[in-house]
mmCIF file of C-alpha atoms in Angstrom:
data_model
loop_
_atom_site.group_PDB
_atom_site.id
_atom_site.type_symbol
_atom_site.label_atom_id
_atom_site.label_comp_id
_atom_site.label_asym_id
_atom_site.label_seq_id
_atom_site.Cartn_x
_atom_site.Cartn_y
_atom_site.Cartn_z
ATOM 1 C CA UNK U 23 95.741 45.401 112.811
ATOM 2 C CA UNK U 24 95.286 48.917 114.182
ATOM 3 C CA UNK U 25 99.054 49.420 114.189
ATOM 4 C CA UNK U 26 99.259 48.450 110.526
ATOM 5 C CA UNK U 27 96.484 50.913 109.636
ATOM 6 C CA UNK U 28 98.206 53.710 111.547
ATOM 7 C CA UNK U 29 101.513 52.947 109.857
ATOM 8 C CA UNK U 30 99.796 52.956 106.472
ATOM 9 C CA UNK U 31 98.172 56.333 107.155
ATOM 10 C CA UNK U 32 101.480 57.791 108.311
ATOM 11 C CA UNK U 33 103.172 56.485 105.168
ATOM 12 C CA UNK U 34 100.536 58.103 102.957
ATOM 13 C CA UNK U 35 100.855 61.414 104.796
ATOM 14 C CA UNK U 36 104.618 61.257 104.402
ATOM 15 C CA UNK U 37 104.454 60.521 100.686
ATOM 16 C CA UNK U 38 101.733 63.062 99.800
ATOM 17 C CA UNK U 39 103.742 66.308 100.220
ATOM 18 C CA UNK U 40 106.616 64.850 98.204
ATOM 19 C CA UNK U 41 104.248 63.894 95.400
ATOM 20 C CA UNK U 42 102.692 67.373 95.427
ATOM 21 C CA UNK U 43 106.090 69.017 95.298
ATOM 22 C CA UNK U 44 106.981 66.880 92.319
ATOM 23 C CA UNK U 45 103.755 67.817 90.627
ATOM 24 C CA UNK U 46 104.344 71.526 91.138
ATOM 25 C CA UNK U 47 107.926 71.218 89.998
ATOM 26 C CA UNK U 48 106.701 69.549 86.830
ATOM 27 C CA UNK U 49 104.089 72.186 86.127
ATOM 28 C CA UNK U 50 106.482 75.051 86.726
ATOM 29 C CA UNK U 51 108.973 73.333 84.480
ATOM 30 C CA UNK U 52 106.354 73.105 81.760
ATOM 31 C CA UNK U 53 105.645 76.796 82.147
ATOM 32 C CA UNK U 54 109.277 77.768 81.811
ATOM 33 C CA UNK U 55 109.633 75.673 78.677
ATOM 34 C CA UNK U 56 107.257 77.929 76.694
ATOM 35 C CA UNK U 57 109.152 79.091 73.617
ATOM 36 C CA UNK U 58 109.771 82.624 74.782
ATOM 37 C CA UNK U 59 112.796 82.946 72.506
ATOM 38 C CA UNK U 60 110.620 82.602 69.441
ATOM 39 C CA UNK U 61 108.895 85.827 70.392
ATOM 40 C CA UNK U 62 112.129 87.740 70.507
ATOM 41 C CA UNK U 63 113.643 86.381 67.294
ATOM 42 C CA UNK U 64 110.822 87.325 64.962
ATOM 43 C CA UNK U 65 108.331 89.682 66.468
ATOM 44 C CA UNK U 66 105.297 91.003 64.730
ATOM 45 C CA UNK U 67 103.721 94.375 65.179
ATOM 46 C CA UNK U 68 100.006 94.422 65.740
ATOM 47 C CA UNK U 69 97.263 96.811 64.796
ATOM 48 C CA UNK U 70 94.103 96.609 66.854
ATOM 49 C CA UNK U 71 91.057 97.078 64.700
ATOM 50 C CA UNK U 72 87.873 98.738 65.868
ATOM 51 C CA UNK U 73 85.572 96.306 67.679
ATOM 52 C CA UNK U 74 82.867 94.930 65.431
ATOM 53 C CA UNK U 75 79.609 94.576 67.394
ATOM 54 C CA UNK U 76 78.348 92.011 64.885
ATOM 55 C CA UNK U 77 74.659 91.283 65.250
ATOM 56 C CA UNK U 78 74.728 92.190 68.935
ATOM 57 C CA UNK U 79 73.426 95.516 70.231
ATOM 58 C CA UNK U 80 76.524 96.450 72.182
ATOM 59 C CA UNK U 81 76.709 99.584 74.307
ATOM 60 C CA UNK U 82 79.163 101.960 72.548
ATOM 61 C CA UNK U 83 81.020 102.425 75.832
ATOM 62 C CA UNK U 84 81.715 98.683 75.880
ATOM 63 C CA UNK U 85 83.061 98.687 72.319
ATOM 64 C CA UNK U 86 85.376 101.595 73.119
ATOM 65 C CA UNK U 87 86.449 100.033 76.416
ATOM 66 C CA UNK U 88 87.268 96.678 74.773
ATOM 67 C CA UNK U 89 89.327 98.472 72.129
ATOM 68 C CA UNK U 90 91.274 100.601 74.615
ATOM 69 C CA UNK U 91 91.817 97.719 77.032
ATOM 70 C CA UNK U 92 93.074 95.514 74.190
ATOM 71 C CA UNK U 93 95.664 98.137 73.303
ATOM 72 C CA UNK U 94 96.831 98.286 76.920
ATOM 73 C CA UNK U 95 96.898 94.565 77.527
ATOM 74 C CA UNK U 96 98.640 93.715 74.241
ATOM 75 C CA UNK U 97 101.331 96.274 74.999
ATOM 76 C CA UNK U 98 101.822 94.657 78.415
ATOM 77 C CA UNK U 99 102.491 91.215 76.913
ATOM 78 C CA UNK U 100 105.673 92.525 75.188
ATOM 79 C CA UNK U 101 105.001 89.952 72.512
ATOM 80 C CA UNK U 102 104.713 92.552 69.770
ATOM 81 C CA UNK U 103 107.261 95.032 68.555
ATOM 82 C CA UNK U 104 104.685 97.790 68.371
ATOM 83 C CA UNK U 105 100.971 98.055 69.048
ATOM 84 C CA UNK U 106 99.120 100.360 66.679
ATOM 85 C CA UNK U 107 95.686 101.847 66.824
ATOM 86 C CA UNK U 108 93.157 101.342 64.081
ATOM 87 C CA UNK U 109 93.811 103.722 61.188
ATOM 88 C CA UNK U 110 97.341 104.607 62.294
ATOM 89 C CA UNK U 111 99.251 105.658 59.157
ATOM 90 C CA UNK U 112 102.576 104.492 60.588
ATOM 91 C CA UNK U 113 101.384 100.879 60.464
ATOM 92 C CA UNK U 114 100.760 100.843 56.713
ATOM 93 C CA UNK U 115 104.465 100.738 55.849
ATOM 94 C CA UNK U 116 105.241 97.678 57.967
ATOM 95 C CA UNK U 117 105.756 94.230 56.432
ATOM 96 C CA UNK U 118 105.536 92.356 59.754
ATOM 97 C CA UNK U 119 102.101 93.571 60.739
ATOM 98 C CA UNK U 120 99.197 91.563 62.092
ATOM 99 C CA UNK U 121 95.708 92.965 62.434
ATOM 100 C CA UNK U 122 93.608 91.978 65.431
ATOM 101 C CA UNK U 123 89.954 91.802 64.539
ATOM 102 C CA UNK U 124 87.442 91.427 67.345
ATOM 103 C CA UNK U 125 83.850 90.494 66.631
ATOM 104 C CA UNK U 126 81.345 90.350 69.463
ATOM 105 C CA UNK U 127 79.297 87.168 69.328
ATOM 106 C CA UNK U 128 77.389 87.398 72.563
ATOM 107 C CA UNK U 129 76.782 90.130 75.090
ATOM 108 C CA UNK U 130 74.734 89.742 78.248
ATOM 109 C CA UNK U 131 74.309 93.087 79.975
ATOM 110 C CA UNK U 132 74.514 92.567 83.708
ATOM 111 C CA UNK U 133 73.650 94.685 86.695
ATOM 112 C CA UNK U 134 75.967 95.652 89.507
ATOM 113 C CA UNK U 135 72.992 96.053 91.826
ATOM 114 C CA UNK U 136 71.698 92.560 91.073
ATOM 115 C CA UNK U 137 75.161 91.201 91.731
ATOM 116 C CA UNK U 138 75.296 93.024 95.051
ATOM 117 C CA UNK U 139 71.849 91.858 96.104
ATOM 118 C CA UNK U 140 71.698 88.294 94.821
ATOM 119 C CA UNK U 141 75.364 87.318 94.269
ATOM 120 C CA UNK U 142 74.418 84.616 91.759
ATOM 121 C CA UNK U 143 72.701 86.692 89.079
ATOM 122 C CA UNK U 144 73.458 89.922 87.249
ATOM 123 C CA UNK U 145 76.718 88.837 85.633
ATOM 124 C CA UNK U 146 77.930 90.793 82.607
ATOM 125 C CA UNK U 147 79.140 88.400 79.931
ATOM 126 C CA UNK U 148 81.030 89.029 76.742
ATOM 127 C CA UNK U 149 81.948 86.474 74.125
ATOM 128 C CA UNK U 150 84.089 87.517 71.171
ATOM 129 C CA UNK U 151 85.817 85.968 68.187
ATOM 130 C CA UNK U 152 89.380 87.245 67.963
ATOM 131 C CA UNK U 153 91.341 86.880 64.761
ATOM 132 C CA UNK U 154 94.913 87.790 64.042
ATOM 133 C CA UNK U 155 95.240 88.378 60.311
ATOM 134 C CA UNK U 156 97.923 89.491 57.967
ATOM 135 C CA UNK U 157 97.123 92.608 55.911
ATOM 136 C CA UNK U 158 96.489 90.235 52.984
ATOM 137 C CA UNK U 159 93.683 88.604 54.940
ATOM 138 C CA UNK U 160 95.336 85.330 55.931
ATOM 139 C CA UNK U 161 94.153 84.250 59.375
ATOM 140 C CA UNK U 162 97.101 83.435 61.610
ATOM 141 C CA UNK U 163 95.223 82.834 64.850
ATOM 142 C CA UNK U 164 91.564 82.532 65.660
ATOM 143 C CA UNK U 165 90.031 82.036 69.100
ATOM 144 C CA UNK U 166 86.692 82.467 70.825
ATOM 145 C CA UNK U 167 87.249 84.214 74.146
ATOM 146 C CA UNK U 168 85.047 85.163 77.083
ATOM 147 C CA UNK U 169 85.179 88.055 79.499
ATOM 148 C CA UNK U 170 82.816 88.177 82.439
ATOM 149 C CA UNK U 171 82.237 90.017 85.661
ATOM 150 C CA UNK U 172 80.346 87.892 88.157
ATOM 151 C CA UNK U 173 80.835 89.273 91.662
ATOM 152 C CA UNK U 174 82.775 92.488 92.246
ATOM 153 C CA UNK U 175 83.272 95.534 90.101
ATOM 154 C CA UNK U 176 81.332 97.535 87.573
ATOM 155 C CA UNK U 177 79.965 96.193 84.317
ATOM 156 C CA UNK U 178 82.799 97.709 82.286
ATOM 157 C CA UNK U 179 85.218 95.497 84.176
ATOM 158 C CA UNK U 180 84.097 92.703 81.839
ATOM 159 C CA UNK U 181 85.880 94.525 79.004
ATOM 160 C CA UNK U 182 89.101 94.590 81.001
ATOM 161 C CA UNK U 183 88.812 90.889 81.811
ATOM 162 C CA UNK U 184 88.088 90.118 78.172
ATOM 163 C CA UNK U 185 91.078 92.095 76.933
ATOM 164 C CA UNK U 186 93.313 90.382 79.477
ATOM 165 C CA UNK U 187 92.069 86.965 78.321
ATOM 166 C CA UNK U 188 92.675 87.886 74.665
ATOM 167 C CA UNK U 189 96.194 89.070 75.473
ATOM 168 C CA UNK U 190 96.873 85.924 77.524
ATOM 169 C CA UNK U 191 95.655 83.701 74.708
ATOM 170 C CA UNK U 192 97.872 85.456 72.188
ATOM 171 C CA UNK U 193 100.807 85.361 74.585
ATOM 172 C CA UNK U 194 100.532 81.604 74.948
ATOM 173 C CA UNK U 195 99.965 80.907 71.251
ATOM 174 C CA UNK U 196 102.656 80.138 68.752
ATOM 175 C CA UNK U 197 102.648 82.504 65.820
ATOM 176 C CA UNK U 198 104.493 81.924 62.555
ATOM 177 C CA UNK U 199 107.606 83.916 61.873
ATOM 178 C CA UNK U 200 107.050 87.154 60.004
ATOM 179 C CA UNK U 201 108.244 87.081 56.410
ATOM 180 C CA UNK U 202 111.600 88.814 55.922
ATOM 181 C CA UNK U 203 111.488 92.312 54.519
ATOM 182 C CA UNK U 204 111.965 92.586 50.763
ATOM 183 C CA UNK U 205 115.145 94.487 50.090
ATOM 184 C CA UNK U 206 114.776 97.646 48.026
ATOM 185 C CA UNK U 207 117.661 96.623 45.744
ATOM 186 C CA UNK U 208 115.587 93.687 44.492
ATOM 187 C CA UNK U 209 113.004 96.115 43.155
ATOM 188 C CA UNK C 13 56.807 126.707 132.632
ATOM 189 C CA UNK C 14 60.267 125.207 132.700
ATOM 190 C CA UNK C 15 59.180 122.487 130.334
ATOM 191 C CA UNK C 16 57.807 125.037 127.850
ATOM 192 C CA UNK C 17 61.011 127.077 127.813
ATOM 193 C CA UNK C 18 63.016 123.871 127.132
ATOM 194 C CA UNK C 19 61.231 123.419 123.797
ATOM 195 C CA UNK C 20 63.152 124.048 120.607
ATOM 196 C CA UNK C 21 62.455 127.445 119.049
ATOM 197 C CA UNK C 22 62.227 125.896 115.556
ATOM 198 C CA UNK C 23 59.865 123.028 114.916
ATOM 199 C CA UNK C 24 61.361 119.871 113.368
ATOM 200 C CA UNK C 25 58.724 119.861 110.641
ATOM 201 C CA UNK C 26 59.788 123.304 109.500
ATOM 202 C CA UNK C 27 63.428 122.260 109.569
ATOM 203 C CA UNK C 28 62.605 119.311 107.343
ATOM 204 C CA UNK C 29 60.654 121.494 104.938
ATOM 205 C CA UNK C 30 63.434 124.087 104.793
ATOM 206 C CA UNK C 31 66.020 121.366 104.208
ATOM 207 C CA UNK C 32 63.906 119.936 101.419
ATOM 208 C CA UNK C 33 63.522 123.351 99.773
ATOM 209 C CA UNK C 34 67.244 124.039 100.075
ATOM 210 C CA UNK C 35 68.089 120.603 98.662
ATOM 211 C CA UNK C 36 65.721 121.098 95.719
ATOM 212 C CA UNK C 37 67.195 124.540 95.033
ATOM 213 C CA UNK C 38 70.694 123.089 95.016
ATOM 214 C CA UNK C 39 69.610 120.297 92.717
ATOM 215 C CA UNK C 40 68.116 122.782 90.271
ATOM 216 C CA UNK C 41 71.241 124.893 90.476
ATOM 217 C CA UNK C 42 73.295 121.849 89.496
ATOM 218 C CA UNK C 43 70.812 120.708 86.890
ATOM 219 C CA UNK C 44 72.122 120.047 83.394
ATOM 220 C CA UNK C 45 70.622 123.260 82.137
ATOM 221 C CA UNK C 46 73.806 125.085 83.129
ATOM 222 C CA UNK C 47 76.317 126.040 80.474
ATOM 223 C CA UNK C 48 79.408 125.587 82.653
ATOM 224 C CA UNK C 49 81.744 122.611 82.648
ATOM 225 C CA UNK C 50 80.243 119.285 83.658
ATOM 226 C CA UNK C 51 81.783 117.307 86.470
ATOM 227 C CA UNK C 52 82.639 113.899 85.056
ATOM 228 C CA UNK C 53 84.663 110.807 85.790
ATOM 229 C CA UNK C 54 87.049 109.794 83.057
ATOM 230 C CA UNK C 55 86.646 106.041 82.815
ATOM 231 C CA UNK C 56 89.282 105.468 80.143
ATOM 232 C CA UNK C 57 90.817 106.483 76.856
ATOM 233 C CA UNK C 58 91.158 110.287 76.880
ATOM 234 C CA UNK C 59 94.730 111.290 76.102
ATOM 235 C CA UNK C 60 97.097 110.521 79.004
ATOM 236 C CA UNK C 61 94.559 111.057 81.749
ATOM 237 C CA UNK C 62 94.570 108.168 84.246
ATOM 238 C CA UNK C 63 91.528 105.932 84.423
ATOM 239 C CA UNK C 64 88.760 106.824 86.873
ATOM 240 C CA UNK C 65 90.047 110.360 87.335
ATOM 241 C CA UNK C 66 87.524 113.016 88.241
ATOM 242 C CA UNK C 67 87.507 116.377 86.528
ATOM 243 C CA UNK C 68 85.553 118.839 84.475
ATOM 244 C CA UNK C 69 84.636 118.356 80.860
ATOM 245 C CA UNK C 70 83.979 121.450 78.819
ATOM 246 C CA UNK C 71 84.024 122.763 75.294
ATOM 247 C CA UNK C 72 86.561 125.538 74.807
ATOM 248 C CA UNK C 73 86.294 127.174 71.376
ATOM 249 C CA UNK C 74 87.057 124.306 68.990
ATOM 250 C CA UNK C 75 88.295 121.785 71.543
ATOM 251 C CA UNK C 76 86.892 119.337 74.025
ATOM 252 C CA UNK C 77 88.774 119.819 77.262
ATOM 253 C CA UNK C 78 89.115 117.693 80.349
ATOM 254 C CA UNK C 79 90.590 119.425 83.367
ATOM 255 C CA UNK C 80 91.473 117.715 86.606
ATOM 256 C CA UNK C 81 91.659 119.639 89.871
ATOM 257 C CA UNK C 82 95.439 119.395 89.643
ATOM 258 C CA UNK C 83 97.675 119.213 86.618
ATOM 259 C CA UNK C 84 97.360 120.455 83.070
ATOM 260 C CA UNK C 85 94.198 120.090 81.021
ATOM 261 C CA UNK C 86 93.950 117.554 78.205
ATOM 262 C CA UNK C 87 92.187 118.650 75.042
ATOM 263 C CA UNK C 88 91.293 117.332 71.641
ATOM 264 C CA UNK C 89 90.093 119.200 68.609
ATOM 265 C CA UNK C 90 86.380 118.889 67.927
ATOM 266 C CA UNK C 91 87.240 118.323 64.265
ATOM 267 C CA UNK C 92 89.044 115.105 65.208
ATOM 268 C CA UNK C 93 85.902 113.637 66.784
ATOM 269 C CA UNK C 94 84.464 110.840 64.669
ATOM 270 C CA UNK C 95 81.514 109.786 66.751
ATOM 271 C CA UNK C 96 79.767 110.649 69.999
ATOM 272 C CA UNK C 97 77.383 108.179 71.618
ATOM 273 C CA UNK C 98 75.472 107.946 74.844
ATOM 274 C CA UNK C 99 74.811 105.104 77.210
ATOM 275 C CA UNK C 100 73.552 104.406 80.687
ATOM 276 C CA UNK C 101 75.282 102.937 83.681
ATOM 277 C CA UNK C 102 73.879 101.730 86.980
ATOM 278 C CA UNK C 103 76.546 101.704 89.651
ATOM 279 C CA UNK C 104 76.811 100.928 93.319
ATOM 280 C CA UNK C 105 77.907 104.004 95.231
ATOM 281 C CA UNK C 106 80.550 104.173 97.935
ATOM 282 C CA UNK C 107 83.288 102.212 96.206
ATOM 283 C CA UNK C 108 85.405 99.689 98.087
ATOM 284 C CA UNK C 109 84.645 100.935 101.659
ATOM 285 C CA UNK C 110 80.943 100.562 100.993
ATOM 286 C CA UNK C 111 81.449 97.106 99.448
ATOM 287 C CA UNK C 112 83.429 96.003 102.513
ATOM 288 C CA UNK C 113 80.750 97.452 104.784
ATOM 289 C CA UNK C 114 78.055 95.578 102.889
ATOM 290 C CA UNK C 115 79.985 92.335 103.107
ATOM 291 C CA UNK C 116 80.552 92.819 106.848
ATOM 292 C CA UNK C 117 76.913 93.551 107.646
ATOM 293 C CA UNK C 118 75.413 90.508 109.381
ATOM 294 C CA UNK C 119 72.175 88.660 108.622
ATOM 295 C CA UNK C 120 72.220 89.559 104.938
ATOM 296 C CA UNK C 121 71.847 93.244 105.721
ATOM 297 C CA UNK C 122 74.474 94.054 103.103
ATOM 298 C CA UNK C 123 72.138 92.869 100.380
ATOM 299 C CA UNK C 124 69.438 95.226 101.577
ATOM 300 C CA UNK C 125 71.937 98.091 101.598
ATOM 301 C CA UNK C 126 72.987 97.097 98.082
ATOM 302 C CA UNK C 127 69.389 97.358 96.972
ATOM 303 C CA UNK C 128 69.305 101.067 97.780
ATOM 304 C CA UNK C 129 72.915 102.169 97.384
ATOM 305 C CA UNK C 130 73.006 102.475 93.632
ATOM 306 C CA UNK C 131 72.805 105.400 91.249
ATOM 307 C CA UNK C 132 72.208 105.791 87.543
ATOM 308 C CA UNK C 133 74.707 107.631 85.410
ATOM 309 C CA UNK C 134 75.097 108.571 81.787
ATOM 310 C CA UNK C 135 78.085 107.500 79.778
ATOM 311 C CA UNK C 136 79.518 109.591 76.996
ATOM 312 C CA UNK C 137 81.687 107.784 74.472
ATOM 313 C CA UNK C 138 83.824 109.957 72.239
ATOM 314 C CA UNK C 139 85.678 108.406 69.314
ATOM 315 C CA UNK C 140 88.407 110.622 67.924
ATOM 316 C CA UNK C 141 91.564 110.337 65.863
ATOM 317 C CA UNK C 142 95.050 111.489 66.749
ATOM 318 C CA UNK C 143 97.538 113.215 64.457
ATOM 319 C CA UNK C 144 98.602 109.855 62.953
ATOM 320 C CA UNK C 145 95.041 108.875 62.186
ATOM 321 C CA UNK C 146 94.885 106.370 65.063
ATOM 322 C CA UNK C 147 91.464 105.849 66.556
ATOM 323 C CA UNK C 148 90.869 106.550 70.252
ATOM 324 C CA UNK C 149 87.797 105.782 72.306
ATOM 325 C CA UNK C 150 87.202 107.796 75.458
ATOM 326 C CA UNK C 151 84.471 106.973 77.948
ATOM 327 C CA UNK C 152 83.198 109.444 80.545
ATOM 328 C CA UNK C 153 80.713 108.960 83.336
ATOM 329 C CA UNK C 154 78.368 111.869 83.970
ATOM 330 C CA UNK C 155 75.364 112.625 86.107
ATOM 331 C CA UNK C 156 72.116 111.639 84.516
ATOM 332 C CA UNK C 157 70.999 114.020 81.788
ATOM 333 C CA UNK C 158 74.323 115.774 81.278
ATOM 334 C CA UNK C 159 75.706 113.584 78.515
ATOM 335 C CA UNK C 160 72.986 114.586 76.064
ATOM 336 C CA UNK C 161 73.847 118.271 76.546
ATOM 337 C CA UNK C 162 77.511 117.715 75.787
ATOM 338 C CA UNK C 163 76.628 115.568 72.793
ATOM 339 C CA UNK C 164 74.360 118.321 71.483
ATOM 340 C CA UNK C 165 77.153 120.840 71.802
ATOM 341 C CA UNK C 166 79.672 118.551 70.135
ATOM 342 C CA UNK C 167 77.481 117.565 67.237
ATOM 343 C CA UNK C 168 76.259 121.114 66.571
ATOM 344 C CA UNK C 169 77.516 122.080 63.102
ATOM 345 C CA UNK C 170 80.469 124.410 63.503
ATOM 346 C CA UNK C 171 79.703 126.154 60.222
ATOM 347 C CA UNK C 172 76.248 127.130 61.414
ATOM 348 C CA UNK C 173 77.640 128.408 64.685
ATOM 349 C CA UNK C 174 80.165 130.665 62.984
ATOM 350 C CA UNK C 175 77.504 131.933 60.608
ATOM 351 C CA UNK C 176 75.307 132.933 63.528
ATOM 352 C CA UNK C 177 78.218 134.631 65.241
ATOM 353 C CA UNK C 178 78.936 136.722 62.121
ATOM 354 C CA UNK C 179 75.313 137.871 61.945
#
């Protein structure tokens, strides 16, 4: 009986790594099958709008940091042809432009000292509604995204984490193709 | 007699007092009442200056200038500034080495260190536009009390200043 049990345990141990390898192979395969080509064929440009604090009393440094970090992180994704700042005159002439609107829904100001002393409390939390809109106001993508700092780093690190999450979400979302440019001869 | 001659010529109490006076004098000398450039840390967003770079922020004629110890100064026109706002920041001092030291301290001693190793700062947020009309947001970290002085200088009406200069 003991021999059978040992053999059974050995069999399980032998099978387990193979199963895990298969699982990882499957997940990596799924990752590589993301439609990256779609991004290259028809790429939008994006204009990042000023962060709307909504009904939340947001520290102005946080609003500015979210805005600047969004510009950086969106440029890093390489999903967009160009990333424009709010009010940039060069963006007004583009037909394939999306506008990223960020509205803060929830903001919990944390404390770096409380994090250092207690570990479990003092987290800075940000919750925003991100919308990608066409200049005509049609919403192309809408997500609610969080950005927190729980253990290490200053409070403003939450803005960096938030911007990275927004950029990641947009990177992994499927956007419609931009409408083709209207030829001048048609006018 | 030998024991008496072995005594220190200056009493420790006096040394402490003198140190305290010297420290206070230095603090007052560095107080925000000065008109010189303020030592700041650029957190993000000002021209091409890297994040968390230290330097001096000053107002030169009609421009806000940030100068690092090395390299050229970055400046923006005061006229391009849309908004200036203040904030407060409470940070742990010592950076990564201190954080590692706190984590390595046994018996929860790191938490006690963390309780005392923090400092309050001011933040100065400057929103300005570039030549294309694009909005920028720059955040600076300053010693407590200094941000208000820079804000006062930036928001002072230029027209009034020139009028006073003419008179």
